[in-house]
Coordinates of C-alpha atoms in Angstrom, one line a residue:
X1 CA -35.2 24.6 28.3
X2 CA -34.1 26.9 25.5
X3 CA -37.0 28.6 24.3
X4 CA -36.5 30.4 20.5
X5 CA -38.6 32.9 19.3
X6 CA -40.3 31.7 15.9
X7 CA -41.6 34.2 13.1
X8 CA -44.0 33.0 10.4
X9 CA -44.1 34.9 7.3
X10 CA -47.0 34.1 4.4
X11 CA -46.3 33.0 1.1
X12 CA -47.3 33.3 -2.5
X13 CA -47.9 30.8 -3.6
X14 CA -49.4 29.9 -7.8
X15 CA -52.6 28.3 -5.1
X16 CA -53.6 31.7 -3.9
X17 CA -52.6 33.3 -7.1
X18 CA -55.8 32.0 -8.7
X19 CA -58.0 33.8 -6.2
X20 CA -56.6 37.2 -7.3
X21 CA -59.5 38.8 -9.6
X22 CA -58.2 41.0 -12.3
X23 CA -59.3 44.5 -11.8
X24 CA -58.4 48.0 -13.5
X25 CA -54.8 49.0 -13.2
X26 CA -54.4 50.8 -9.4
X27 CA -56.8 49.2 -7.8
X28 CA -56.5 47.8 -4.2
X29 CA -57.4 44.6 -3.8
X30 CA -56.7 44.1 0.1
X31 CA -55.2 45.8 3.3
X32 CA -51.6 44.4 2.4
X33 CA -50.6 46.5 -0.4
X34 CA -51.5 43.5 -3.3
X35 CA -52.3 44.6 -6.1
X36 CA -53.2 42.8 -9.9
X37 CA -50.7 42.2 -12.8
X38 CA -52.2 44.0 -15.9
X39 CA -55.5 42.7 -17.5
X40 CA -53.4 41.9 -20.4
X41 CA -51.9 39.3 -18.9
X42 CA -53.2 35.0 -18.4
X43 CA -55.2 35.0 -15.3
X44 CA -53.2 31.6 -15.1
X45 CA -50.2 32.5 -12.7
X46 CA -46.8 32.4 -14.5
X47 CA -43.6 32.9 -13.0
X48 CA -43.8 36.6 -14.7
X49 CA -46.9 37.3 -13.2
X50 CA -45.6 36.2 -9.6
X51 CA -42.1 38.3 -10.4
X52 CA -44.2 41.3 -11.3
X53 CA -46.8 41.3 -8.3
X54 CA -43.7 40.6 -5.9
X55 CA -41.8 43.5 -7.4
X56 CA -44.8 45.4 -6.8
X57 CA -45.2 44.5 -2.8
X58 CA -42.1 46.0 -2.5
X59 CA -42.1 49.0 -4.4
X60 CA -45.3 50.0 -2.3
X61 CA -43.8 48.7 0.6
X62 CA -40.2 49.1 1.4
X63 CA -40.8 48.4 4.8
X64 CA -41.6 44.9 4.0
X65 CA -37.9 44.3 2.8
X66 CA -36.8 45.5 5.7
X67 CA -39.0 43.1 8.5
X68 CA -37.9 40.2 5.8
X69 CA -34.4 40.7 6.1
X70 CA -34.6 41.2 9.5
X71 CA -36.7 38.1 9.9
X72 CA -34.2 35.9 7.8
X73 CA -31.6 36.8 10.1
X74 CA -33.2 36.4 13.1
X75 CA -34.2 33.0 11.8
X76 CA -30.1 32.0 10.9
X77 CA -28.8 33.4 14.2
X78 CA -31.3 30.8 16.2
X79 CA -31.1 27.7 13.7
X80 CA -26.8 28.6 14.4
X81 CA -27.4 28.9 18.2
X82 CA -29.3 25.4 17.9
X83 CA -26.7 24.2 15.9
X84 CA -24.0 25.6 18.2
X85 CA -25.6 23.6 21.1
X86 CA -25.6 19.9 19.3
X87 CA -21.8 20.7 18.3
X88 CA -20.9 21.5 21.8
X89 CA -22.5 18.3 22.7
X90 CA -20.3 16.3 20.0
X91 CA -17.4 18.0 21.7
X92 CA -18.0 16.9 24.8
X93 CA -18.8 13.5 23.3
X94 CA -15.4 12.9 21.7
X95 CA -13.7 14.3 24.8
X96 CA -15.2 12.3 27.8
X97 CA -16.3 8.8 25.7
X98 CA -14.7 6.2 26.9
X99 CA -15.4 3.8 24.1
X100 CA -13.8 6.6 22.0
X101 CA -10.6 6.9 23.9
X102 CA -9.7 3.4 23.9
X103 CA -10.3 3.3 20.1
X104 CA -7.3 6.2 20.2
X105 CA -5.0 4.6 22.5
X106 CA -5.4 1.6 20.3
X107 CA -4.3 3.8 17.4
X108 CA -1.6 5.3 19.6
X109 CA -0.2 2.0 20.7
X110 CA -0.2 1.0 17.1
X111 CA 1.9 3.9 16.1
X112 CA 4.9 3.3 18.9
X113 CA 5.6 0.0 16.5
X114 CA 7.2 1.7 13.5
X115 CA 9.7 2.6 15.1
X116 CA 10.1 -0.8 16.8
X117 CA 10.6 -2.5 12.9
X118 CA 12.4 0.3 11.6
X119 CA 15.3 0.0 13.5
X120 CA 18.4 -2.4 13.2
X121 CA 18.9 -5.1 15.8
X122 CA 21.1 -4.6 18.7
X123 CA 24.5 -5.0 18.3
X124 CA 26.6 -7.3 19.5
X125 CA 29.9 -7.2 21.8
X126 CA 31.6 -9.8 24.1
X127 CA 34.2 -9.9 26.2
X128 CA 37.3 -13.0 26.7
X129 CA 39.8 -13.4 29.1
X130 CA 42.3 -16.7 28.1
X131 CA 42.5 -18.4 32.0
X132 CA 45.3 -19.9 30.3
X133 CA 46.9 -17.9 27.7
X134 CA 47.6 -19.0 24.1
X135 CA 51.1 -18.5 23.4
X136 CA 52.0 -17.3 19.7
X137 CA 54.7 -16.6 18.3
X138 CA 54.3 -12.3 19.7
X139 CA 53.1 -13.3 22.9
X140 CA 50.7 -14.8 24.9
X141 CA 47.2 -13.9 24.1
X142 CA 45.0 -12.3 27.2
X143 CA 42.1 -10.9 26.1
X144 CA 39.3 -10.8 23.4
X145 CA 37.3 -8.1 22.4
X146 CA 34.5 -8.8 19.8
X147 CA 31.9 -6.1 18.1
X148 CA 29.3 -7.3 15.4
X149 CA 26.2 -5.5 13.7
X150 CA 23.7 -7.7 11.9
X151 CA 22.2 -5.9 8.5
X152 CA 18.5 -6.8 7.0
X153 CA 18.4 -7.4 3.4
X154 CA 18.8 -4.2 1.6
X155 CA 14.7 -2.4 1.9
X156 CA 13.8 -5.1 4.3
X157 CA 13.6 -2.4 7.3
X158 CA 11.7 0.1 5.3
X159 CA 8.8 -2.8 4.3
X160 CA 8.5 -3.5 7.4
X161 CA 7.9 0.1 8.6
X162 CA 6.0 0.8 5.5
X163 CA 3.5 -2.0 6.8
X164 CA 3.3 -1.0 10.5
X165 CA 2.8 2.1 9.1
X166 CA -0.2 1.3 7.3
X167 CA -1.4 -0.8 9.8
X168 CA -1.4 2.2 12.1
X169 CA -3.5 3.9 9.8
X170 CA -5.9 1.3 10.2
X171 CA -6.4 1.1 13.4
X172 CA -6.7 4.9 12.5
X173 CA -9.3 4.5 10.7
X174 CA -11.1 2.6 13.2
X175 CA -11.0 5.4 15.5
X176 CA -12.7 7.6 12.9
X177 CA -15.2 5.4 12.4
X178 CA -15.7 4.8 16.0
X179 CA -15.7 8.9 16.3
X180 CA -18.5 9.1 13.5
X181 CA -20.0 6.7 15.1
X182 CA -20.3 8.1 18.2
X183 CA -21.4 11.6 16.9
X184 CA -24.2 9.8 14.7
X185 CA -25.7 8.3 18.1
X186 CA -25.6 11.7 19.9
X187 CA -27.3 13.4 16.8
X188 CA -29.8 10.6 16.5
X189 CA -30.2 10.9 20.4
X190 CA -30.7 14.8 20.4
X191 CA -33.2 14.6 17.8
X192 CA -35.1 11.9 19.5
X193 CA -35.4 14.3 22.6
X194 CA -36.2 17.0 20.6
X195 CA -39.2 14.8 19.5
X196 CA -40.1 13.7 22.6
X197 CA -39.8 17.3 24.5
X198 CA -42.0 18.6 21.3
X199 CA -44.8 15.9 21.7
X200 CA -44.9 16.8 25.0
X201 CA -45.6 20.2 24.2
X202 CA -48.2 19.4 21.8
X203 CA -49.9 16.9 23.9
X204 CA -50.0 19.3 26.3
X205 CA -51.7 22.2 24.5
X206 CA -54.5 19.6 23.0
X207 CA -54.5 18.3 26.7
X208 CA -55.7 22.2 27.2
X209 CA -58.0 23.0 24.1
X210 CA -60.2 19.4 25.2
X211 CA -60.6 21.0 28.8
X212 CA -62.0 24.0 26.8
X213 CA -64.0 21.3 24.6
X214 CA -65.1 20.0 27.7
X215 CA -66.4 23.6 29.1
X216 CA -68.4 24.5 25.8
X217 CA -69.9 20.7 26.1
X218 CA -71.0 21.3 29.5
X219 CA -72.8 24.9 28.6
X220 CA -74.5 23.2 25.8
X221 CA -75.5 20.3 27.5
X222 CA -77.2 22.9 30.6
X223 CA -78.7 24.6 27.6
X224 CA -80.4 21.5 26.6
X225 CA -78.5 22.0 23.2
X226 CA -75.7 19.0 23.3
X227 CA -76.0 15.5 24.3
X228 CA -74.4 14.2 27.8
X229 CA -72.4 11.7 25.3
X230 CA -70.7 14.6 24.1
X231 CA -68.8 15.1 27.4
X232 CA -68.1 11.4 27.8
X233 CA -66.5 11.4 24.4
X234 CA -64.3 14.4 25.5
X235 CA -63.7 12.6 29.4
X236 CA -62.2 9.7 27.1
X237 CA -60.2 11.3 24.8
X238 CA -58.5 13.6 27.9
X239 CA -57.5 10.4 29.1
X240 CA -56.1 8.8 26.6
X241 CA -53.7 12.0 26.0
X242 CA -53.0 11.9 29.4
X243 CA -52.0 8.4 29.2
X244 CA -49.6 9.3 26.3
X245 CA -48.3 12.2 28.0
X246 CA -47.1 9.8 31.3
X247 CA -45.5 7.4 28.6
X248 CA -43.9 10.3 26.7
X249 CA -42.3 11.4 30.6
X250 CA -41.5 8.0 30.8
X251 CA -39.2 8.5 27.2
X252 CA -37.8 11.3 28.2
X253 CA -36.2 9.8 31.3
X254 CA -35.1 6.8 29.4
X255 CA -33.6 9.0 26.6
X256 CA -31.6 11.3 28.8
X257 CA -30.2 9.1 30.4
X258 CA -29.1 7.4 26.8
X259 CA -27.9 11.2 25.5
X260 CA -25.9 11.6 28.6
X261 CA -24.4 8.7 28.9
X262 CA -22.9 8.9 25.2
X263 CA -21.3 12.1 27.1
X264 CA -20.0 10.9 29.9
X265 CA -21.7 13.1 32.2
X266 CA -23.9 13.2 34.9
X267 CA -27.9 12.0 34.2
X268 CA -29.2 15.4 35.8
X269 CA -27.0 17.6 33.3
X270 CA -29.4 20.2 31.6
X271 CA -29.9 19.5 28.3
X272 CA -30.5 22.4 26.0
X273 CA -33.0 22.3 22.8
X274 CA -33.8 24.1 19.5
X275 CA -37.7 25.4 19.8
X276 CA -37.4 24.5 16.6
X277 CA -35.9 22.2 14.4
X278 CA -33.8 23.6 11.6
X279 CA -35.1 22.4 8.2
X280 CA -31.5 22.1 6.4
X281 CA -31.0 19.9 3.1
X282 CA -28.4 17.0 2.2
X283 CA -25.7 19.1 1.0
X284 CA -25.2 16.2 -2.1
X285 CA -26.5 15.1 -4.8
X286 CA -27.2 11.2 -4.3
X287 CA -24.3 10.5 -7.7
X288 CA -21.8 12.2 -5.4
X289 CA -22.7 11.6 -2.4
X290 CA -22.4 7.8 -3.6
X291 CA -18.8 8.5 -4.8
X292 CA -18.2 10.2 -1.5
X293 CA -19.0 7.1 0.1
X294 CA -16.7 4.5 -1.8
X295 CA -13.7 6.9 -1.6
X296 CA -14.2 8.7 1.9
X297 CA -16.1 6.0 4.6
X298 CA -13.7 5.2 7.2
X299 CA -14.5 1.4 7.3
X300 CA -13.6 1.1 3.5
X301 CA -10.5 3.2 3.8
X302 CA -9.3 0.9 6.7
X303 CA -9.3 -2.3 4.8
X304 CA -7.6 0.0 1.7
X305 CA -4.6 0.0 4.7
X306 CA -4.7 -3.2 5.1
X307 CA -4.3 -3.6 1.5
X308 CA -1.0 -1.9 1.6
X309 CA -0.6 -3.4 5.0
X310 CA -0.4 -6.8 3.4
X311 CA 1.5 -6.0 0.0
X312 CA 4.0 -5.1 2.6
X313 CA 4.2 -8.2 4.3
X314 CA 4.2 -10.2 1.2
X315 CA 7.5 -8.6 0.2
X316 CA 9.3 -8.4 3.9
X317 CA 8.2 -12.3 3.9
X318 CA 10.1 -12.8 0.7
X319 CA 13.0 -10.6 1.9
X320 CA 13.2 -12.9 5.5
X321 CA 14.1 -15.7 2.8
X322 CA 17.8 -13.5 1.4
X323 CA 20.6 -13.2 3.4
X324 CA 21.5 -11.1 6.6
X325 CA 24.9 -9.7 6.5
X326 CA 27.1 -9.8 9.6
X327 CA 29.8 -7.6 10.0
X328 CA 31.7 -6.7 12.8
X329 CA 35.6 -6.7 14.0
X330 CA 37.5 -8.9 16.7
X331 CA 40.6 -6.9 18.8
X332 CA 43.1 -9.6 20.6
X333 CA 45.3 -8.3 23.7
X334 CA 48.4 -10.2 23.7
X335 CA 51.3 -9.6 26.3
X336 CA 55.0 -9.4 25.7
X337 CA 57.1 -11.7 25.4
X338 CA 60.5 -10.6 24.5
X339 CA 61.2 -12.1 21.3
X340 CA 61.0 -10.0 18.6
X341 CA 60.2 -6.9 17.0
X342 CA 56.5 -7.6 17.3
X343 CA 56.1 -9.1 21.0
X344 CA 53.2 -7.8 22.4
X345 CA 51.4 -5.8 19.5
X346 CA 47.6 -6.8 19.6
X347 CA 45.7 -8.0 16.7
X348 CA 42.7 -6.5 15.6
X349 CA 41.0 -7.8 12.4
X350 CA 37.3 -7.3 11.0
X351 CA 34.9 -10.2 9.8
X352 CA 31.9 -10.5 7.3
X353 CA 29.4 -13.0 7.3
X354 CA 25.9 -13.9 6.2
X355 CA 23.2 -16.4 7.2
X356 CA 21.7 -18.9 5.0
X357 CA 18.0 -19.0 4.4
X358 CA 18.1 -22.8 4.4
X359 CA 15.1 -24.1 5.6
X360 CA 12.1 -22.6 2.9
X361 CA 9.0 -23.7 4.3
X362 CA 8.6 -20.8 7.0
X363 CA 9.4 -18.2 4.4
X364 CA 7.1 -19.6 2.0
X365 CA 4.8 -20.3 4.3
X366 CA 4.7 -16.8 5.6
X367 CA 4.6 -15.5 1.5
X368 CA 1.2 -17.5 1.4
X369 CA -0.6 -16.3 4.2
X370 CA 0.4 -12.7 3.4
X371 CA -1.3 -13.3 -0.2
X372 CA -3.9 -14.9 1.5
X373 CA -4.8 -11.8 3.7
X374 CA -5.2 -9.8 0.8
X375 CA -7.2 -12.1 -0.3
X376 CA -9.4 -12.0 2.4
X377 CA -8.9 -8.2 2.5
X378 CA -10.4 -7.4 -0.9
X379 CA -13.1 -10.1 -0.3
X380 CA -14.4 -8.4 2.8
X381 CA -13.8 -4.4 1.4
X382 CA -16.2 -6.0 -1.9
X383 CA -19.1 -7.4 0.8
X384 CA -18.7 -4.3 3.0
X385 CA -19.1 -1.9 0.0
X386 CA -22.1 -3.3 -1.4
X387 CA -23.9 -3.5 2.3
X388 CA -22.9 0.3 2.7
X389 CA -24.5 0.7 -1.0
X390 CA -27.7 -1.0 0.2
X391 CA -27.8 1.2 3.7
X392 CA -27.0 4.0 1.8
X393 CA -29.8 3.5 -1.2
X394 CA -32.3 2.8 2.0
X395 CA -30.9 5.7 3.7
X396 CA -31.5 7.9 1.4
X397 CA -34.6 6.8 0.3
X398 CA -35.3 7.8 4.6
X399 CA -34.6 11.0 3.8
X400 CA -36.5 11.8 1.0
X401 CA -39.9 10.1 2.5
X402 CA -38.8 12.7 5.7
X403 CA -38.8 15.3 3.5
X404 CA -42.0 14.4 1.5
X405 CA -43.9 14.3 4.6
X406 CA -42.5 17.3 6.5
X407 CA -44.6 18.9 3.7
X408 CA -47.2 16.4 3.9
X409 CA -47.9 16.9 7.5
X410 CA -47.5 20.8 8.0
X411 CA -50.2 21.1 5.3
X412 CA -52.4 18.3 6.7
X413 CA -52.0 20.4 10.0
X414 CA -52.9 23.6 8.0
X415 CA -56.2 22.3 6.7
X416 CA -57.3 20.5 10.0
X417 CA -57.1 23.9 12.0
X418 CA -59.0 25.3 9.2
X419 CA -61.6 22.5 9.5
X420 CA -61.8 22.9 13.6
X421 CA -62.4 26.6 13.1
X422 CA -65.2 26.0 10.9
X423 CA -66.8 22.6 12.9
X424 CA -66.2 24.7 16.1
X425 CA -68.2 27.2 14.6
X426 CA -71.0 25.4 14.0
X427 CA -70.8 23.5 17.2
X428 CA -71.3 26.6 18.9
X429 CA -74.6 27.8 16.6
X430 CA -76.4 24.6 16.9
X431 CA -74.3 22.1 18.9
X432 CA -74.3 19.5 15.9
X433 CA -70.9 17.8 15.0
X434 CA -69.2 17.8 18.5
X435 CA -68.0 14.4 17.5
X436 CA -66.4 15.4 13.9
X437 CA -64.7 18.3 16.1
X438 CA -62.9 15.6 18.5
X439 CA -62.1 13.8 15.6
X440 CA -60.5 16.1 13.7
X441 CA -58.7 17.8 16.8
X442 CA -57.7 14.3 17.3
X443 CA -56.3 14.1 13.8
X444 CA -54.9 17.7 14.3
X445 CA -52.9 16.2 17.2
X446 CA -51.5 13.3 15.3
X447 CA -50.7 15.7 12.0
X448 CA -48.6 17.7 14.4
X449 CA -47.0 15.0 15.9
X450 CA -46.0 13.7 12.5
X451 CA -44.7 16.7 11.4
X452 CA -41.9 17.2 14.5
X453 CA -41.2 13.4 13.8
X454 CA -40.7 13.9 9.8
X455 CA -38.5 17.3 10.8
X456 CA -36.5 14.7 13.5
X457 CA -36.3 12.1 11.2
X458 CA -34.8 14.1 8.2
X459 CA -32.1 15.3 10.6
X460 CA -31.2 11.8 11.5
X461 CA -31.6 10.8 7.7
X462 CA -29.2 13.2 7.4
X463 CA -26.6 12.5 10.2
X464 CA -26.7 8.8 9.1
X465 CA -25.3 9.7 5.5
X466 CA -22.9 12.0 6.7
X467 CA -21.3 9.3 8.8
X468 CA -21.9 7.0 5.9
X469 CA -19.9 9.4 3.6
X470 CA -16.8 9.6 6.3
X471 CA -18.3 12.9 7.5

């Protein structure tokens, strides 16, 4: 397990700003170098007041500029070593998934037929030998040689590649989708495990700080200063986190198997994850990220290919209906006979022909269903559009409730450990309030959960509108 070093840096924030008492210019106010803005200006914190006090943290301490930098840094070179780790894993994805490959064989295969409807038929030669020879008037006739090339109407050849070709680019687009497909299920995967592995971890240290619970209840309860209940309440509460813990194992398994099977690898390859979760944004806005959608997602753009796919078709229908041209040229042996000038000089003489398009139903019967199709096409691009519209709206709506309670839940986390500290406190002065402790641990544990699932969720928020945006 990849284990990255995290480094946590305070804040100021307008919150702590109103604790900050105005005091003579110079003055320290604490052992960090913070000192107050001028008496002259609102004790309510502005964004000049936070500017000024900022600019004068670092003036008094240029060090602190320094360990920043370094810390931002530090902080970019593990979220891209995290990052570097789920994009090998999408290479591996795309190289060994099955599914995947016979999406672009399919795409292959359909590519080998332009050149199958781009091309002329075969041409034509035969072969005659007269058994019994036809006499004429230069000789007896012995042999027939016959060539003949049949010709399309004139564009017919390039319709029809112009619509294999776009049907090619279907099935293209199929394989994208298929692709971002595949890469949103190992995202949504990864960040699953990176979930589970984390609630482990948590469950774990709370697993650890009831034992210690348990210890202090124990001491009391010898010192006659804690109830017997009180270690009961902890002996139940250990269990039930052990329970949780056994079922989150029991995820895990499931999960990596899941993960690597999306990779076509063995269930026993190592999986590496972030200690953290990186915290990145939707690069769009949701306007443009909407537009991005209608033009760019791969299962729209395929039925905009079949569009042209089926224009095409219309007008090779329509162009089955004209003519073919024949031409070609016939070369006669014949022997000598002894009678003239001309005895046994062959005859070779060319021909020109064309079929007739009698019989309309077939052709007009192949113009319908070709109109038809688009038909259909435009139908289904409308229905599919407005379903990616609604997944999209929903999606997105994901992602900003992820967001809203990454925040949420790190600062419900913050003022629970604050509120431990302080029960624990009194737990140990006077032994009251050993059930409000377990409580809030309790709640504590499930704030923490929440947070790692908001930060997993948000990532997979944000991997389903990629792939909804042809990403």
């Amino acid at each position: 397990m990849k284990t990255n070093n995290s480094i946590q840096m305070g804040t100021l924030s307008a919150s702590n700003m109103d604790t900050l008492k105005l005091a003579p210019s110079g003055q320290n106010l604490g052992s960090h170098g913070i000192y107050p803005v001028d008496s002259k200006l609102s004790k309510k914190p502005t964004a000049y007041n936070v500017k000024q006090m900022v600019k004068s943290i670092f003036q008094r301490n240029p060090k602190i500029v320094k360990t920043i930098a370094v810390s931002l840094l530090l902080l970019i070179s593990i979220t891209a070593t995290a990052q570097d780790d789920l994009n090998n894993y999408l290479k591996i994805a795309a190289e060994n998934n099955p599914g995947l490959k016979y999406q672009f064989n399919n795409y292959m295969a359909a590519l080998q037929r332009v050149d199958q409807v781009a091309s002329l038929p075969d041409p034509q030669i035969a072969f005659g030998y007269f058994i019994l020879p036809v006499e004429t008037r230069n000789g007896p006739q012995t042999f027939k040689l016959s060539y003949s090339q049949m010709f399309p109407w004139f564009g017919t050849l390039n319709n029809q590649e112009s619509m294999t070709t776009h049907r090619a680019k279907s099935n293209y687009e199929v394989f994208e989708d298929a692709k971002s497909q595949l890469f949103l299920d190992v995202k949504s995967a990864y960040y699953q495990l990176y979930y589970i592995e984390k609630s482990q971890r948590i469950t774990k240290k709370n697993i650890q700080i009831l034992e210690t619970f348990k210890s202090l209840a124990l001491i009391k309860i010898e010192a006659g200063k804690a109830s017997a209940v009180d270690e009961l309440r902890v002996e139940m509460q250990l269990a039930d986190l052990e329970n949780k813990l056994l079922y989150l194992r029991d995820q895990w398994v499931v999960n990596t198997v899941k993960f690597n099977r999306l990779l076509n690898v063995k269930n026993n390859a190592v999986i590496n994850l972030p200690d953290s979760l990186w915290a990145n944004d939707f690069s769009l806005e949701f306007q443009a990220a909407m537009d991005s959608l209608k033009t760019n997602n791969h299962q729209l753009r395929n039925f905009d290919y079949k569009m042209e796919s089926y224009l095409n078709q219309e007008t090779v229908a329509k162009k089955k209906g004209t003519p073919n041209i024949l031409l070609g040229a016939d070369y006669i042996g014949i022997g000598d006979n002894g009678l003239g000038v001309n005895s046994g000089k062959d005859a070779l003489f060319v021909k020109v022909g064309i079929t007739i398009p009698m019989y309309r139903k077939k052709y007009n019967g192949a113009i319908q269903e070709a109109a038809l199709m688009q038909q259909v096409t435009e139908d289904q691009k409308a229905d599919k559009t407005n379903a990616l519209e609604t997944l999209f709206e929903k999606t997105w709506s994901d992602y900003l409730d992820a967001k809203r309670r990454v925040d949420l839940f790190a600062k419900q986390s913050s003022l629970a450990q604050k509120a431990i500290r302080i029960l624990q406190s009194e737990y140990q002065s006077n032994g009251s309030n050993f059930e409000e402790v377990l409580r809030m641990e309790k709640d504590l544990l499930k704030y923490e959960l929440e947070t790692q699932k908001a930060l997993a969720d948000k990532q997979a928020a944000i991997a389903f509108l990629e792939y909804l945006i042809g990403r």
